[in-house]
Short mmCIF file of C-alpha atoms and ligand atoms in Angstrom, two decimals:
data_model
loop_
_atom_site.label_atom_id
_atom_site.label_comp_id
_atom_site.label_asym_id
_atom_site.label_seq_id
_atom_site.Cartn_x
_atom_site.Cartn_y
_atom_site.Cartn_z
CA UNK R 16 4.57 -126.00 -125.98
CA UNK R 17 1.47 -125.00 -123.66
CA UNK R 18 -2.10 -126.59 -124.58
CA UNK R 19 -4.26 -124.73 -127.13
CA UNK R 20 -6.86 -122.47 -125.48
CA UNK R 21 -10.06 -122.47 -127.49
CA UNK R 22 -12.36 -119.65 -127.36
CA UNK R 23 -15.25 -119.91 -124.86
CA UNK R 24 -18.35 -121.99 -126.23
CA UNK R 25 -20.72 -120.03 -128.61
CA UNK R 26 -17.56 -117.36 -129.04
CA UNK R 27 -15.10 -117.40 -131.86
CA UNK R 28 -12.31 -115.61 -132.90
CA UNK R 29 -12.44 -114.15 -136.43
CA UNK R 30 -9.65 -113.83 -138.86
CA UNK R 31 -8.60 -112.81 -142.44
CA UNK R 32 -10.24 -113.16 -144.89
CA UNK R 33 -13.61 -113.20 -142.96
CA UNK R 34 -12.63 -109.97 -141.16
CA UNK R 35 -13.09 -108.15 -144.70
CA UNK R 36 -16.42 -109.56 -145.05
CA UNK R 37 -17.36 -108.37 -141.50
CA UNK R 38 -16.41 -104.87 -142.40
CA UNK R 39 -17.70 -105.08 -145.95
CA UNK R 40 -20.94 -105.85 -144.05
CA UNK R 41 -20.54 -103.14 -141.68
CA UNK R 42 -19.59 -100.22 -144.31
CA UNK R 43 -22.52 -101.20 -145.94
CA UNK R 44 -24.94 -100.85 -143.08
CA UNK R 45 -23.65 -97.26 -142.61
CA UNK R 46 -23.74 -96.34 -146.00
CA UNK R 47 -27.49 -97.62 -146.39
CA UNK R 48 -28.55 -96.06 -143.16
CA UNK R 49 -26.94 -93.02 -143.89
CA UNK R 50 -29.02 -92.53 -146.88
CA UNK R 51 -32.53 -92.72 -144.64
CA UNK R 52 -30.73 -90.00 -142.41
CA UNK R 53 -29.47 -92.65 -139.62
CA UNK R 54 -26.40 -91.80 -137.60
CA UNK R 55 -24.23 -94.11 -135.47
CA UNK R 56 -24.39 -94.69 -131.60
CA UNK R 57 -22.29 -96.23 -129.47
CA UNK R 58 -23.38 -97.45 -126.16
CA UNK R 59 -21.86 -99.69 -123.60
CA UNK R 60 -21.88 -103.22 -123.95
CA UNK R 61 -23.10 -103.69 -120.58
CA UNK R 62 -25.77 -101.97 -118.62
CA UNK R 63 -27.52 -102.34 -115.29
CA UNK R 64 -29.75 -105.39 -115.13
CA UNK R 65 -32.98 -103.86 -114.42
CA UNK R 66 -33.09 -101.89 -117.92
CA UNK R 67 -33.25 -105.40 -119.59
CA UNK R 68 -36.02 -106.82 -117.08
CA UNK R 69 -37.93 -103.89 -117.63
CA UNK R 70 -37.41 -103.14 -121.19
CA UNK R 71 -37.45 -106.63 -122.61
CA UNK R 72 -39.84 -108.05 -120.10
CA UNK R 73 -39.56 -110.52 -117.16
CA UNK R 74 -41.52 -113.24 -118.96
CA UNK R 75 -39.21 -113.55 -122.04
CA UNK R 76 -36.72 -116.30 -122.91
CA UNK R 77 -33.89 -113.86 -123.24
CA UNK R 78 -34.70 -112.14 -119.39
CA UNK R 79 -35.30 -115.77 -118.19
CA UNK R 80 -32.70 -118.21 -119.17
CA UNK R 81 -30.13 -116.27 -121.35
CA UNK R 82 -28.93 -113.40 -119.90
CA UNK R 83 -24.71 -112.80 -118.57
CA UNK R 84 -25.59 -111.42 -115.58
CA UNK R 85 -22.86 -110.47 -112.91
CA UNK R 86 -22.30 -108.26 -109.66
CA UNK R 87 -19.66 -106.14 -109.99
CA UNK R 88 -16.91 -104.88 -106.67
CA UNK R 89 -19.68 -102.67 -105.99
CA UNK R 90 -22.56 -105.18 -105.24
CA UNK R 91 -24.40 -103.69 -108.32
CA UNK R 92 -26.00 -106.22 -110.62
CA UNK R 93 -24.95 -105.52 -114.11
CA UNK R 94 -25.65 -107.56 -117.46
CA UNK R 95 -23.85 -107.98 -120.68
CA UNK R 96 -26.31 -106.53 -123.30
CA UNK R 97 -28.38 -109.30 -124.87
CA UNK R 98 -29.83 -106.88 -127.55
CA UNK R 99 -29.32 -103.21 -128.54
CA UNK R 100 -32.76 -101.50 -128.11
CA UNK R 101 -33.00 -100.93 -124.32
CA UNK R 102 -29.41 -99.22 -124.01
CA UNK R 103 -30.16 -97.27 -127.18
CA UNK R 104 -33.57 -96.14 -125.55
CA UNK R 105 -31.93 -95.14 -122.13
CA UNK R 106 -29.12 -93.16 -123.82
CA UNK R 107 -31.62 -91.07 -126.18
CA UNK R 108 -34.09 -90.71 -123.03
CA UNK R 109 -30.89 -89.44 -121.30
CA UNK R 110 -29.96 -86.85 -123.99
CA UNK R 111 -33.64 -85.59 -123.99
CA UNK R 112 -35.79 -85.40 -127.21
CA UNK R 113 -37.92 -82.03 -127.73
CA UNK R 114 -41.60 -82.68 -128.42
CA UNK R 115 -42.34 -83.01 -132.31
CA UNK R 116 -38.48 -83.80 -133.05
CA UNK R 117 -37.50 -87.48 -134.10
CA UNK R 118 -34.06 -89.39 -133.57
CA UNK R 119 -32.66 -91.85 -136.20
CA UNK R 120 -29.72 -94.17 -135.05
CA UNK R 121 -27.94 -97.35 -136.03
CA UNK R 122 -25.30 -99.50 -134.27
CA UNK R 123 -22.95 -101.93 -134.92
CA UNK R 124 -21.65 -104.45 -131.83
CA UNK R 125 -21.44 -107.43 -130.04
CA UNK R 126 -24.42 -108.75 -127.95
CA UNK R 127 -24.52 -111.67 -125.22
CA UNK R 128 -27.06 -114.44 -125.02
CA UNK R 129 -26.59 -117.86 -123.14
CA UNK R 130 -28.25 -119.78 -125.72
CA UNK R 131 -27.16 -123.43 -126.75
CA UNK R 132 -24.58 -122.83 -129.28
CA UNK R 133 -25.26 -124.08 -132.83
CA UNK R 134 -24.45 -123.02 -136.55
CA UNK R 135 -25.52 -119.34 -136.79
CA UNK R 136 -26.33 -119.54 -132.87
CA UNK R 137 -23.68 -117.65 -130.47
CA UNK R 138 -23.16 -116.87 -127.31
CA UNK R 139 -21.45 -113.59 -128.56
CA UNK R 140 -22.89 -112.63 -131.55
CA UNK R 141 -22.81 -109.35 -133.89
CA UNK R 142 -25.83 -107.21 -134.83
CA UNK R 143 -26.27 -104.03 -136.95
CA UNK R 144 -29.27 -102.68 -135.70
CA UNK R 145 -31.40 -98.82 -135.92
CA UNK R 146 -33.80 -97.21 -133.86
CA UNK R 147 -36.19 -94.43 -134.90
CA UNK R 148 -37.64 -92.38 -132.38
CA UNK R 149 -40.39 -89.57 -132.63
CA UNK R 150 -42.58 -90.35 -135.75
CA UNK R 151 -44.90 -92.87 -134.49
CA UNK R 152 -47.00 -93.76 -138.03
CA UNK R 153 -47.41 -96.30 -140.39
CA UNK R 154 -44.95 -94.40 -143.02
CA UNK R 155 -42.17 -94.74 -140.57
CA UNK R 156 -42.56 -98.56 -139.99
CA UNK R 157 -42.80 -98.95 -143.66
CA UNK R 158 -39.83 -96.91 -144.58
CA UNK R 159 -37.92 -98.72 -141.63
CA UNK R 160 -38.84 -102.29 -143.17
CA UNK R 161 -37.96 -100.91 -146.77
CA UNK R 162 -34.60 -99.89 -145.56
CA UNK R 163 -33.65 -103.27 -144.26
CA UNK R 164 -34.73 -104.82 -147.38
CA UNK R 165 -32.73 -102.30 -148.99
CA UNK R 166 -29.47 -103.21 -147.05
CA UNK R 167 -30.04 -107.14 -147.64
CA UNK R 168 -30.33 -106.32 -151.17
CA UNK R 169 -26.89 -104.20 -151.37
CA UNK R 170 -25.36 -107.18 -149.44
CA UNK R 171 -26.65 -109.73 -151.77
CA UNK R 172 -28.31 -111.86 -149.37
CA UNK R 173 -31.01 -113.41 -151.48
CA UNK R 174 -33.84 -115.72 -151.38
CA UNK R 175 -35.63 -113.82 -148.51
CA UNK R 176 -38.78 -113.95 -147.10
CA UNK R 177 -40.28 -110.60 -145.32
CA UNK R 178 -43.04 -111.85 -142.41
CA UNK R 179 -45.10 -108.98 -141.04
CA UNK R 180 -48.08 -108.88 -138.29
CA UNK R 181 -49.07 -106.46 -135.47
CA UNK R 182 -49.32 -107.08 -132.01
CA UNK R 183 -52.00 -103.87 -131.68
CA UNK R 184 -51.38 -101.69 -128.58
CA UNK R 185 -51.56 -102.32 -124.73
CA UNK R 186 -54.90 -102.18 -124.58
CA UNK R 187 -55.82 -104.49 -127.65
CA UNK R 188 -53.86 -107.16 -125.67
CA UNK R 189 -55.97 -107.64 -122.85
CA UNK R 190 -58.68 -108.79 -124.99
CA UNK R 191 -56.49 -110.89 -127.50
CA UNK R 192 -54.75 -112.77 -124.34
CA UNK R 193 -58.02 -113.63 -123.34
CA UNK R 194 -58.98 -115.11 -126.88
CA UNK R 195 -55.41 -116.58 -126.47
CA UNK R 196 -56.51 -118.26 -123.44
CA UNK R 197 -60.00 -119.45 -124.43
CA UNK R 198 -58.33 -121.05 -127.39
CA UNK R 199 -55.51 -122.75 -125.70
CA UNK R 200 -57.49 -123.75 -122.62
CA UNK R 201 -58.90 -126.79 -124.15
CA UNK R 202 -55.81 -127.76 -125.63
CA UNK R 203 -53.21 -127.00 -122.30
CA UNK R 204 -52.59 -131.15 -122.14
CA UNK R 205 -50.79 -130.77 -125.31
CA UNK R 206 -48.43 -127.85 -124.09
CA UNK R 207 -45.02 -127.87 -122.70
CA UNK R 208 -45.04 -127.28 -118.98
CA UNK R 209 -43.44 -123.98 -119.47
CA UNK R 210 -46.40 -122.90 -121.95
CA UNK R 211 -48.91 -124.52 -119.53
CA UNK R 212 -47.33 -121.86 -117.05
CA UNK R 213 -47.61 -118.92 -119.67
CA UNK R 214 -51.08 -119.59 -119.60
CA UNK R 215 -51.61 -117.96 -116.58
CA UNK R 216 -48.61 -115.43 -116.93
CA UNK R 217 -48.21 -114.25 -120.46
CA UNK R 218 -49.88 -116.42 -122.94
CA UNK R 219 -48.72 -114.42 -126.04
CA UNK R 220 -45.20 -116.39 -125.39
CA UNK R 221 -46.99 -119.56 -126.25
CA UNK R 222 -47.24 -118.26 -129.77
CA UNK R 223 -43.30 -118.21 -129.32
CA UNK R 224 -42.77 -121.66 -127.91
CA UNK R 225 -40.11 -123.44 -129.89
CA UNK R 226 -41.17 -126.58 -128.91
CA UNK R 227 -42.85 -128.72 -131.82
CA UNK R 228 -45.76 -129.99 -129.78
CA UNK R 229 -46.57 -126.28 -128.73
CA UNK R 230 -46.05 -125.37 -132.49
CA UNK R 231 -49.02 -127.95 -133.59
CA UNK R 232 -51.47 -126.31 -131.80
CA UNK R 233 -50.27 -122.72 -132.47
CA UNK R 234 -50.77 -123.23 -136.26
CA UNK R 235 -54.71 -123.28 -135.59
CA UNK R 236 -54.78 -120.53 -133.09
CA UNK R 237 -56.82 -117.45 -133.65
CA UNK R 238 -55.11 -115.03 -136.37
CA UNK R 239 -53.78 -111.95 -134.46
CA UNK R 240 -54.74 -109.49 -137.03
CA UNK R 241 -58.58 -110.46 -136.93
CA UNK R 242 -58.75 -109.67 -133.14
CA UNK R 243 -57.28 -105.85 -133.29
CA UNK R 244 -59.41 -102.87 -132.83
CA UNK R 245 -60.29 -101.04 -135.61
CA UNK R 246 -57.39 -98.21 -135.26
CA UNK R 247 -54.96 -101.02 -134.90
CA UNK R 248 -56.27 -102.74 -137.95
CA UNK R 249 -56.27 -99.47 -139.75
CA UNK R 250 -52.41 -99.02 -138.74
CA UNK R 251 -51.76 -102.62 -139.65
CA UNK R 252 -53.20 -102.38 -142.71
CA UNK R 253 -51.60 -98.92 -143.67
CA UNK R 254 -48.00 -100.27 -143.02
CA UNK R 255 -49.00 -103.21 -145.46
CA UNK R 256 -50.54 -101.04 -147.98
CA UNK R 257 -47.17 -98.68 -147.92
CA UNK R 258 -44.92 -101.71 -148.33
CA UNK R 259 -46.68 -102.46 -151.19
CA UNK R 260 -46.25 -98.47 -152.83
CA UNK R 261 -42.66 -98.72 -151.96
CA UNK R 262 -42.38 -102.41 -153.63
CA UNK R 263 -41.63 -104.47 -150.95
CA UNK R 264 -42.94 -108.08 -151.17
CA UNK R 265 -44.17 -109.30 -147.65
CA UNK R 266 -46.11 -112.10 -146.20
CA UNK R 267 -48.32 -111.45 -143.19
CA UNK R 268 -47.78 -114.26 -140.75
CA UNK R 269 -50.61 -113.86 -138.19
CA UNK R 270 -49.03 -115.53 -135.41
CA UNK R 271 -45.63 -113.86 -135.25
CA UNK R 272 -45.37 -112.43 -131.98
CA UNK R 273 -41.47 -111.87 -131.66
CA UNK R 274 -39.30 -112.84 -128.31
CA UNK R 275 -39.24 -109.38 -126.82
CA UNK R 276 -41.98 -108.04 -125.15
CA UNK R 277 -41.80 -104.00 -125.53
CA UNK R 278 -43.41 -104.67 -129.20
CA UNK R 279 -46.75 -102.95 -130.11
CA UNK R 280 -48.26 -102.60 -133.45
CA UNK R 281 -46.15 -103.62 -135.98
CA UNK R 282 -43.57 -106.68 -135.83
CA UNK R 283 -41.39 -108.16 -138.44
CA UNK R 284 -38.90 -111.01 -139.53
CA UNK R 285 -36.71 -111.61 -142.18
CA UNK R 286 -35.87 -115.47 -143.18
CA UNK R 287 -33.70 -116.62 -145.46
CA UNK R 288 -34.46 -119.65 -147.25
CA UNK R 289 -31.39 -120.43 -149.15
CA UNK R 290 -28.96 -123.56 -148.69
CA UNK R 291 -26.56 -122.33 -146.04
CA UNK R 292 -28.66 -121.42 -142.97
CA UNK R 293 -30.47 -124.51 -141.52
CA UNK R 294 -32.71 -124.18 -138.75
CA UNK R 295 -31.34 -120.67 -137.41
CA UNK R 296 -32.65 -119.08 -140.70
CA UNK R 297 -33.97 -115.44 -139.33
CA UNK R 298 -31.69 -113.05 -140.30
CA UNK R 299 -33.13 -109.85 -138.76
CA UNK R 300 -36.38 -108.93 -136.65
CA UNK R 301 -37.45 -105.99 -135.35
CA UNK R 302 -41.10 -103.79 -135.06
CA UNK R 303 -42.95 -101.11 -133.32
CA UNK R 304 -42.11 -100.60 -129.53
CA UNK R 305 -43.00 -98.94 -126.68
CA UNK R 306 -39.90 -99.27 -123.82
CA UNK R 307 -40.69 -98.94 -120.11
CA UNK R 308 -37.40 -97.48 -118.72
CA UNK R 309 -36.31 -98.17 -115.00
CA UNK R 310 -36.54 -94.86 -113.16
CA UNK R 311 -38.86 -93.41 -115.69
CA UNK R 312 -43.09 -93.52 -116.04
CA UNK R 313 -42.74 -92.19 -119.40
CA UNK R 314 -41.93 -94.90 -121.63
CA UNK R 315 -40.50 -94.31 -125.04
CA UNK R 316 -41.57 -95.58 -128.33
CA UNK R 317 -40.26 -96.46 -131.38
CA UNK R 318 -39.45 -98.57 -134.36
CA UNK R 319 -36.48 -100.58 -135.68
CA UNK R 320 -34.72 -104.05 -136.37
CA UNK R 321 -31.47 -105.80 -135.84
CA UNK R 322 -29.83 -108.20 -138.37
CA UNK R 323 -27.28 -110.86 -136.95
CA UNK R 324 -24.07 -110.08 -138.85
CA UNK R 325 -22.94 -114.19 -138.35
CA UNK R 326 -26.20 -115.23 -140.03
CA UNK R 327 -25.86 -112.37 -142.82
CA UNK R 328 -22.30 -113.98 -143.75
CA UNK R 329 -23.60 -117.66 -143.54
CA UNK R 330 -26.69 -116.76 -145.68
CA UNK R 331 -24.51 -114.94 -148.49
CA UNK R 332 -22.51 -118.34 -148.54
CA UNK R 333 -19.34 -117.09 -149.85
CA UNK R 334 -16.15 -115.19 -148.80
CA UNK R 335 -14.96 -112.38 -151.44
CA UNK R 336 -11.72 -112.84 -149.96
CA UNK R 337 -9.13 -110.25 -148.50
CA UNK R 338 -7.93 -108.95 -151.61
CA UNK R 339 -11.46 -107.98 -153.26
CA UNK R 340 -12.14 -106.00 -149.86
CA UNK R 341 -8.99 -104.05 -150.35
CA UNK R 342 -7.38 -105.19 -146.93
CA UNK R 343 -4.97 -107.70 -146.18
CA UNK R 344 -1.87 -107.80 -148.93
CA UNK R 345 0.64 -104.82 -148.70
CA UNK R 346 1.80 -102.82 -151.68
CA UNK R 347 5.42 -102.78 -150.99
CA UNK R 348 8.18 -104.71 -148.71
CA UNK R 349 11.39 -103.16 -147.77
CA UNK R 350 13.92 -105.38 -147.46
CA UNK R 351 16.93 -104.18 -145.98
CA UNK R 352 20.85 -105.17 -145.95
CA UNK R 353 22.98 -104.28 -143.01
CA UNK R 354 22.35 -102.26 -139.83
CA UNK R 355 22.77 -98.54 -141.45
CA UNK R 356 20.10 -99.58 -144.18
CA UNK R 357 17.70 -101.12 -141.32
CA UNK R 358 17.34 -97.34 -140.41
CA UNK R 359 17.20 -95.85 -143.82
CA UNK R 360 14.91 -98.71 -144.76
CA UNK R 361 12.51 -97.73 -141.61
CA UNK R 362 12.33 -94.34 -142.55
CA UNK R 363 11.70 -94.94 -146.09
CA UNK R 364 8.90 -97.32 -145.35
CA UNK R 365 7.39 -94.32 -143.00
CA UNK R 366 7.38 -91.89 -146.01
CA UNK R 367 5.84 -94.33 -148.17
CA UNK R 368 2.72 -95.28 -145.97
CA UNK R 369 2.49 -91.50 -145.53
CA UNK R 370 1.63 -91.46 -149.19
CA UNK R 371 -0.99 -93.85 -148.59
CA UNK R 372 0.77 -97.01 -149.61
CA UNK R 373 0.64 -100.33 -147.49
CA UNK R 374 4.03 -101.26 -146.38
CA UNK R 375 6.07 -103.66 -144.11
CA UNK R 376 9.56 -103.31 -143.72
CA UNK R 377 12.15 -106.02 -142.64
CA UNK R 378 12.74 -105.41 -138.96
CA UNK R 379 15.24 -108.18 -138.07
CA UNK R 380 17.90 -107.98 -140.62
CA UNK R 381 17.68 -111.43 -141.93
CA UNK R 382 19.16 -113.24 -145.26
CA UNK R 383 17.77 -111.43 -148.59
CA UNK R 384 16.47 -114.93 -149.53
CA UNK R 385 14.47 -114.82 -146.14
CA UNK R 386 13.09 -111.35 -146.84
CA UNK R 387 11.96 -111.89 -150.05
CA UNK R 388 10.15 -115.42 -148.70
CA UNK R 389 8.53 -112.91 -146.25
CA UNK R 390 7.54 -110.26 -149.00
CA UNK R 391 6.12 -113.25 -151.39
CA UNK R 392 3.98 -114.72 -148.59
CA UNK R 393 2.45 -110.93 -147.90
CA UNK R 394 1.38 -110.83 -151.63
CA UNK R 395 3.20 -107.52 -151.64
CA UNK R 396 3.40 -105.98 -155.17
CA UNK R 397 6.82 -104.80 -155.23
CA UNK R 398 9.99 -105.36 -153.12
CA UNK R 399 12.30 -102.16 -152.49
CA UNK R 400 15.62 -103.30 -151.60
CA UNK R 401 18.27 -100.95 -149.83
CA UNK R 402 21.88 -102.32 -149.14
CA UNK R 403 25.12 -100.33 -147.96
CA UNK R 404 26.06 -99.72 -151.81
CA UNK R 405 22.51 -98.20 -152.68
CA UNK R 406 22.50 -96.60 -149.49
CA UNK R 407 25.37 -94.64 -150.43
CA UNK R 408 24.09 -93.29 -153.59
CA UNK R 409 20.88 -92.21 -152.42
CA UNK R 410 19.09 -95.04 -154.46
CA UNK R 411 17.20 -98.49 -153.71
CA UNK R 412 16.69 -101.42 -155.97
CA UNK R 413 13.22 -101.72 -156.64
CA UNK R 414 11.54 -104.99 -158.01
CA UNK R 415 8.15 -106.20 -159.16
CA UNK R 416 7.07 -109.38 -157.39
CA UNK R 417 5.35 -111.02 -160.03
CA UNK R 418 6.81 -109.40 -163.22
CA UNK R 419 10.48 -109.16 -164.17
CA UNK R 420 10.96 -105.36 -164.02
CA UNK R 421 13.88 -104.27 -161.68
CA UNK R 422 14.95 -100.63 -161.57
CA UNK R 423 17.34 -98.85 -159.55
CA UNK R 424 15.43 -95.82 -158.37
CA UNK R 425 16.23 -92.36 -156.49
CA UNK R 426 14.98 -92.88 -153.17
CA UNK R 427 12.79 -89.53 -153.62
CA UNK R 428 11.48 -91.00 -156.83
CA UNK R 429 10.22 -94.38 -154.96
CA UNK R 430 6.56 -93.50 -154.45
CA UNK R 431 6.19 -92.44 -158.19
CA UNK R 432 7.50 -95.69 -159.29
CA UNK R 433 5.43 -97.93 -157.14
CA UNK R 434 2.66 -95.82 -158.23
CA UNK R 435 3.69 -96.45 -162.09
CA UNK R 436 3.75 -100.16 -161.68
CA UNK R 437 0.21 -100.39 -160.31
CA UNK R 438 -1.26 -98.31 -162.92
CA UNK R 439 0.44 -99.91 -165.61
CA UNK R 440 -0.21 -103.14 -164.34
CA UNK R 441 3.17 -104.55 -166.01
P1 HAM C 23 -34.06 -110.48 -132.08
O1 HAM C 23 -34.92 -111.15 -133.12
O2 HAM C 23 -33.99 -110.87 -131.04
O3 HAM C 23 -34.41 -108.90 -131.73
O4 HAM C 23 -32.44 -110.22 -132.78
C1 HAM C 23 -32.51 -109.68 -134.35
C2 HAM C 23 -31.27 -110.87 -134.79
O5 HAM C 23 -30.02 -110.86 -134.41
C3 HAM C 23 -32.01 -112.17 -135.12
O6 HAM C 23 -32.50 -111.78 -136.12
C4 HAM C 23 -30.47 -112.86 -135.85
O7 HAM C 23 -30.12 -112.77 -137.03
C5 HAM C 23 -29.66 -112.52 -134.43
N1 HAM C 23 -29.51 -112.95 -133.25
C6 HAM C 23 -30.60 -113.01 -132.15
N2 HAM C 23 -29.53 -114.14 -131.50
C7 HAM C 23 -28.72 -114.62 -131.66
C8 HAM C 23 -27.56 -115.51 -131.63
N3 HAM C 23 -27.92 -116.73 -130.15
N4 HAM C 23 -26.74 -115.78 -132.38
C9 HAM C 23 -26.72 -115.35 -133.34
N5 HAM C 23 -27.09 -114.19 -133.86
C10 HAM C 23 -28.47 -113.95 -133.25
C11 HAM C 23 -33.43 -107.84 -131.45
O8 HAM C 23 -32.51 -108.17 -130.83
C12 HAM C 23 -33.70 -106.42 -131.27
N6 HAM C 23 -33.61 -105.76 -130.40
C13 HAM C 23 -34.44 -105.99 -132.63
C14 HAM C 23 -35.10 -104.74 -132.94
C15 HAM C 23 -34.33 -103.64 -132.55
N7 HAM C 23 -36.49 -104.41 -132.51
C16 HAM C 23 -36.63 -103.13 -132.88
N8 HAM C 23 -35.29 -102.53 -132.67
#
């Protein structure tokens, strides 16, 4: 036998029963987001590299170190999407949105970042995300955050902390950058090489550095909300007030900036403090943004968030199993004895599937013993056995797999017989 070929590091195959857990989280997202007026959008998994460089910011870790970029056969530089916002904004801008209109969308799908793989940190990971364009108000931000917390509650992710901050506007950031440079200047020697460079290029990125030595300096850096203009401070205070009004507890994290450069005003992150996540404990993050798109001089503003499905699964810390999610086990196994019975069995299986039952039919003509072993392995509720004798009478032997009941049933009545077994539970 050939050697095993493992998936590429940082990627995984996902099997039952976990797949059923994924479906559960995805369906809950569809249900909860729809309650807030969001509809699903699907955008390509790769885009022109330019979209991410301009949209996310060329000084970000994601753009500088983590993108999967390649040249296609036509010599175009393309990139596997490292996040969803830039692509969704491109799609919304392309469709056009009339003045005064709004658009609320959500997406579910894989994202790609060349990070060092660890528990909860993958190179292909999956996000559920939302974006809302057209209402640039604190109320929109507060509702967006409330929706995220509602989703986390519905999927039973507990022990969460909602961290909230503001980055102000582009105008605010000019003088805030100056204050930050003034603060970090005297500490330059204590910062990592990257951050020393960032002092000149993008001092905000120092606040986000993962290096512990930089973290110590950052802890005593000025609090961003104290440096905001009065209008931006009012926006932030309104978001805080409205979150309180809708009963969403939060903590102000005055140096939270997030890793993507398109944010302005509100930024937030949800961490999960339970035992299952370890270092990668940010289950979701988002904020208000203003994205520059290539080929357009009109940036698009919106608010949104994304949650990592792998981390949500870890945070839940348990698997509900395939059966609980209604996926996996089959209702009936159709066993056949002989060639003529095989075609009759296949026809019966099709008919039962048409009535909504999950049915597996023997396709090889093995011994009855081997077929029953398979029915057991599949956790089938009932077995329907068709032999030449039953076939001649237009019947089949129907048998409970876990009980004693066994009846010879007319082929036309089998669906009713199966229904009776599942309803009576005998
Ligand atoms: P982000 O914070 O980069 O934001 O990612 C959101 C979430 O995706 C994280 O909180 C984490 O749960 C998950 N995640 C990120 N990287 C990985 C990874 N390598 N492995 C596993 N999970 C990961 C964004 O992507 C923004 N687009 C969110 C947003 C939407 N902001 C506004 N709208």
